[in-house]
Amino acid sequence: MSIVTRHLFGPGPTNPYPEATEGLARPLLGHLDPAFIEIMDETCDRLRQAWGTSNARTLPLSATGSAGMEAAFVNTVHPGDVVVVAVNGLFGQRMCDVAARCGAEVVAVEHPWGSPVDPERVLAAHPSPAIVAAVHAETSTGVRSDIAALGEAVRSATDALLVVDAVTSIGGLELRADEWGIDVGYAGTQKCLGVAPGLAPFTIGERAFARRVERPQSWYLDLGLLGGYVGEAGAKAGGSGGRTYHHTAPVAMVSSLHAGLGRVLDEGLENVWARHAAAGAALQDGLEAMGLELFAEKGSRLPDLTTVRVPDGVDSAAVRRTLLERYDIEIGAGVGEFASSVWRIGLMGPNARPAAVRLILGALSEALDEARGGSASGD
Amino acid sequence: MSIVTRHLFGPGPTNPYPEATEGLARPLLGHLDPAFIEIMDETCDRLRQAWGTSNARTLPLSATGSAGMEAAFVNTVHPGDVVVVAVNGLFGQRMCDVAARCGAEVVAVEHPWGSPVDPERVLAAHPSPAIVAAVHAETSTGVRSDIAALGEAVRSATDALLVVDAVTSIGGLELRADEWGIDVGYAGTQKCLGVAPGLAPFTIGERAFARRVERPQSWYLDLGLLGGYVGEAGAKAGGSGGRTYHHTAPVAMVSSLHAGLGRVLDEGLENVWARHAAAGAALQDGLEAMGLELFAEKGSRLPDLTTVRVPDGVDSAAVRRTLLERYDIEIGAGVGEFASSVWRIGLMGPNARPAAVRLILGALSEALDEARGGSASGD
């Protein structure tokens, strides 16, 4: 079977940075090897920079982003806690499900899909929630919500912890966990960080850690146990670099994340954000110039993930198939009721560059012409 | 920083098969790409062979082996269920913790560390348990238990489900899930399968699935939702090869497991088992010839993971440091009360071969001589 190569322009995974691939293929180290412990320590340091936090408890959880969501709630929700979730897409919905399984009394604040979260409505939903949760970059709709504003609103009116999903924002757009008042954040590696999927970058501040569930229902995601795993301050005095064995670290994936983060930080976070912003703007301008209608509300569009309406009469799946079969280009379908009426086009990590914009616009234009039954310039 | 290369002769991870490393470094595919879905399907088929099962629900969970343990209990333990756990090492202890967090009434049947599980004692612990659980190959002690005998005993006397930890047996020693009556099994990739850590090969039979918890406390490990993720029969008619989006598959790790399993199955499971048996026997004979005492009970010693007592007066950590610094050889310390009185030497996957036996015996002999303060042949 020949090796397939794709342009991953969907909602993730994206093509990885070459440094990240190289990190995957390095000779494997033991999870307690001093050389690996150094890599893990640096990875946590680099993650702090990517998150914009000084939280000691910042680490890559050993599972995908969705497990990061589970870790956020399983460690902070006490039975009966009121959790207000701002829902403006699939991942907000998922938060409700996950929090409810942890025993939360969930108050879902529904927003139209395609719109950002409204801090006023979220605040008005309950007078004293234990937790307020929102998605920074909704992967299902391509919408960015203003977490700085939400954080300020929450802090000014409540004592609630703020839990934020940054899966599709970390490493691609401005993210300042400490400045914005994020108490617990989780993310993924396979979007703007440009690393294969498999880890969940995670951060939790002192305030949230102090209120944590002492013995959460998940052993695997128990942050009390995971402190020793990444060598929390104080544990450093012990053997094996102060590590307590919890589970075997996924060493290849951590080494890859280490390398991907190195690439991102070498370029500089603000430069990386600017590169994503430029690519997204060029793509969105190009799509509108083709007469297509963007789905996400103007002013709240993600740079790294663009949602666009499928024109009337066009078979969404057929266009995606043409792109894949002719050009090895993957783009995403929509989600939920928009499954066949919206496309999701991601330009993340190494794909946030002009060549990718040019390629997807040209290929999509051609595929659309064909789907409409012939050359658009015909008459 | 130069790239470090190690001989991973500890309890895992082992050095991967070259095919597995190659699988990690391949161009990344999208998790819904037809080319990836084919890889996932084949991976599940190959896992069925490695498990010795025809269970439709056999898949690589997207986290490490310890999450496989959590998945086993979180999906099968109903509140108040009696779970009898055979404990003869750390991983049996861990089962008790994990099952209790799922609401089980845990009955731990303690065995001396270094001894195998006694089916009679396990059966006598409770007249009608909902679940009986045991570890096939105890990584903490190097002991193999007779799961065929335990399975027969459990089936003959109870209606209980049998949950088995096969982390350190799969791909290295005889494992016949269906024949032995294993209802739920979980494993890891980083031992005898010769793949980096990061996935949990998992299997569950019809009987256990029918009794499962409908909405388990873990969303991430909910087997009811994961069926669609790997394209359960029936879902195949839908789009994307019948996949339902649950979480983003860790595509690089799955591709690596696919390749590692391909290597193992090409060699033939029985040949691979024989290779591990030969390497383990040669190592154990060599250690005894050096005058060292093996820790695990004779007749129940694992071929792939050998436990040996640290001789009196020898500094366990100093010997391990010499091996690492001089020869880039990693071996494991002991666990719990045996942390500094036992070493664990693993010959797994590609390391189950004569050259590895020769290398570790020679290096350990030298390091021991030095630790004893000079040449053993001195007088």
Short mmCIF file of C-alpha atoms in Angstrom, two decimals, chain B residues 15-171:
data_model
loop_
_atom_site.label_atom_id
_atom_site.label_comp_id
_atom_site.label_asym_id
_atom_site.label_seq_id
_atom_site.Cartn_x
_atom_site.Cartn_y
_atom_site.Cartn_z
CA ASN B 15 12.45 -0.13 22.34
CA PRO B 16 9.87 -0.21 19.57
CA TYR B 17 9.94 -2.41 16.51
CA PRO B 18 11.34 -0.34 13.61
CA GLU B 19 8.03 -0.76 11.78
CA ALA B 20 6.27 0.93 14.71
CA THR B 21 8.63 3.91 14.61
CA GLU B 22 8.14 4.18 10.87
CA GLY B 23 4.37 4.18 11.46
CA LEU B 24 4.70 7.11 13.85
CA ALA B 25 6.59 9.25 11.37
CA ARG B 26 4.32 8.75 8.35
CA PRO B 27 2.49 11.75 6.91
CA LEU B 28 -0.45 12.40 9.19
CA LEU B 29 -3.95 11.47 8.05
CA GLY B 30 -7.24 12.97 9.16
CA HIS B 31 -9.12 10.81 11.65
CA LEU B 32 -12.07 10.44 9.26
CA ASP B 33 -9.96 9.94 6.13
CA PRO B 34 -10.91 6.73 4.28
CA ALA B 35 -7.24 5.79 4.32
CA PHE B 36 -7.12 6.13 8.10
CA ILE B 37 -10.40 4.29 8.60
CA GLU B 38 -8.87 1.35 6.76
CA ILE B 39 -5.88 1.49 9.11
CA MET B 40 -8.16 1.63 12.15
CA ASP B 41 -10.23 -1.32 10.91
CA GLU B 42 -7.13 -3.39 10.30
CA THR B 43 -5.72 -2.39 13.68
CA CYS B 44 -8.86 -3.68 15.41
CA ASP B 45 -8.64 -6.91 13.38
CA ARG B 46 -5.01 -7.33 14.36
CA LEU B 47 -5.82 -6.64 18.00
CA ARG B 48 -8.43 -9.41 17.88
CA GLN B 49 -5.69 -11.80 16.85
CA ALA B 50 -3.33 -10.57 19.55
CA TRP B 51 -6.06 -10.97 22.18
CA GLY B 52 -7.26 -14.33 20.87
CA THR B 53 -10.81 -13.07 20.58
CA SER B 54 -13.59 -12.64 18.08
CA ASN B 55 -15.12 -9.78 20.10
CA ALA B 56 -16.50 -7.13 17.75
CA ARG B 57 -15.71 -4.54 20.41
CA THR B 58 -11.94 -4.69 20.30
CA LEU B 59 -10.18 -1.39 19.84
CA PRO B 60 -7.23 0.77 20.87
CA LEU B 61 -8.43 3.22 23.52
CA SER B 62 -6.92 6.68 23.14
CA ALA B 63 -4.86 6.75 26.33
CA THR B 64 -2.30 4.57 28.11
CA GLY B 65 -2.87 1.14 29.64
CA SER B 66 -3.99 2.54 33.00
CA ALA B 67 -6.91 4.20 31.23
CA GLY B 68 -7.76 0.75 29.89
CA MET B 69 -8.12 -0.39 33.49
CA GLU B 70 -10.39 2.56 34.18
CA ALA B 71 -12.46 1.83 31.07
CA ALA B 72 -12.91 -1.79 32.18
CA PHE B 73 -14.41 -0.83 35.53
CA VAL B 74 -16.18 2.39 34.64
CA ASN B 75 -18.23 0.57 32.01
CA THR B 76 -19.10 -2.52 34.05
CA VAL B 77 -19.39 -1.56 37.72
CA HIS B 78 -22.90 -0.59 38.83
CA PRO B 79 -23.15 1.12 42.22
CA GLY B 80 -22.73 -1.38 45.02
CA ASP B 81 -21.53 -4.23 42.80
CA VAL B 82 -19.23 -6.67 44.50
CA VAL B 83 -15.89 -6.75 42.72
CA VAL B 84 -13.45 -9.42 43.84
CA VAL B 85 -9.91 -8.42 42.98
CA ALA B 86 -7.01 -10.84 43.15
CA VAL B 87 -4.13 -8.74 44.45
CA ASN B 88 -0.57 -9.97 44.05
CA GLY B 89 1.16 -6.71 43.20
CA LEU B 90 0.78 -3.03 42.44
CA PHE B 91 -1.61 -3.40 39.54
CA GLY B 92 -4.02 -5.52 41.51
CA GLN B 93 -3.95 -2.83 44.20
CA ARG B 94 -4.66 -0.23 41.56
CA MET B 95 -7.67 -2.21 40.35
CA CYS B 96 -9.12 -1.94 43.87
CA ASP B 97 -8.71 1.84 43.87
CA VAL B 98 -10.18 2.28 40.39
CA ALA B 99 -13.13 -0.07 41.00
CA ALA B 100 -13.92 1.64 44.31
CA ARG B 101 -14.06 5.01 42.58
CA CYS B 102 -16.68 3.49 40.28
CA GLY B 103 -18.84 2.63 43.29
CA ALA B 104 -17.84 -1.00 43.72
CA GLU B 105 -17.85 -2.87 47.00
CA VAL B 106 -14.31 -4.18 46.59
CA VAL B 107 -13.22 -7.49 48.06
CA ALA B 108 -9.43 -7.64 47.79
CA VAL B 109 -7.89 -11.11 47.95
CA GLU B 110 -4.31 -10.49 48.98
CA HIS B 111 -1.52 -12.79 47.84
CA PRO B 112 2.16 -12.53 48.71
CA TRP B 113 4.05 -10.42 46.21
CA GLY B 114 6.01 -12.76 43.99
CA SER B 115 3.31 -15.45 44.00
CA PRO B 116 0.63 -16.11 41.39
CA VAL B 117 -3.09 -15.74 41.94
CA ASP B 118 -4.80 -18.73 43.58
CA PRO B 119 -8.20 -19.36 41.91
CA GLU B 120 -9.55 -21.25 44.92
CA ARG B 121 -8.89 -18.35 47.28
CA VAL B 122 -10.40 -15.89 44.83
CA LEU B 123 -13.55 -17.99 44.50
CA ALA B 124 -13.88 -18.40 48.24
CA ALA B 125 -13.83 -14.65 48.83
CA HIS B 126 -17.48 -14.06 47.95
CA PRO B 127 -20.38 -16.30 46.91
CA SER B 128 -21.76 -14.12 44.11
CA PRO B 129 -19.53 -11.33 42.88
CA ALA B 130 -20.57 -9.24 39.90
CA ILE B 131 -16.97 -9.07 38.71
CA VAL B 132 -13.77 -10.99 39.34
CA ALA B 133 -10.60 -9.22 38.32
CA ALA B 134 -6.97 -10.28 38.07
CA VAL B 135 -3.69 -9.34 36.47
CA HIS B 136 -2.29 -11.83 33.98
CA ALA B 137 1.31 -10.60 34.13
CA GLU B 138 2.11 -8.53 37.23
CA THR B 139 4.57 -5.88 36.09
CA SER B 140 5.48 -5.04 39.66
CA THR B 141 6.64 -8.55 40.57
CA GLY B 142 7.33 -10.43 37.34
CA VAL B 143 4.69 -13.05 38.06
CA ARG B 144 2.41 -14.82 35.60
CA SER B 145 -0.94 -16.06 36.86
CA ASP B 146 -2.93 -18.86 35.27
CA ILE B 147 -5.89 -17.04 33.78
CA ALA B 148 -7.20 -20.15 32.05
CA ALA B 149 -7.60 -21.83 35.43
CA LEU B 150 -9.08 -18.72 37.01
CA GLY B 151 -11.54 -18.34 34.15
CA GLU B 152 -12.67 -21.94 34.45
CA ALA B 153 -13.10 -21.62 38.19
CA VAL B 154 -15.08 -18.38 37.89
CA ARG B 155 -17.38 -19.71 35.17
CA SER B 156 -18.04 -22.96 36.99
CA ALA B 157 -19.09 -21.34 40.24
CA THR B 158 -20.42 -17.85 39.51
CA ASP B 159 -22.09 -15.64 36.96
CA ALA B 160 -19.38 -12.99 37.42
CA LEU B 161 -17.64 -11.15 34.61
CA LEU B 162 -13.91 -11.77 34.39
CA VAL B 163 -11.78 -8.63 33.96
CA VAL B 164 -8.13 -9.20 33.09
CA ASP B 165 -5.09 -6.92 32.90
CA ALA B 166 -2.91 -8.11 30.03
CA VAL B 167 -0.62 -5.08 29.85
CA THR B 168 2.58 -7.07 30.20
CA SER B 169 1.44 -10.24 28.47
CA ILE B 170 -0.14 -9.21 25.16
CA GLY B 171 2.18 -9.95 22.27
#
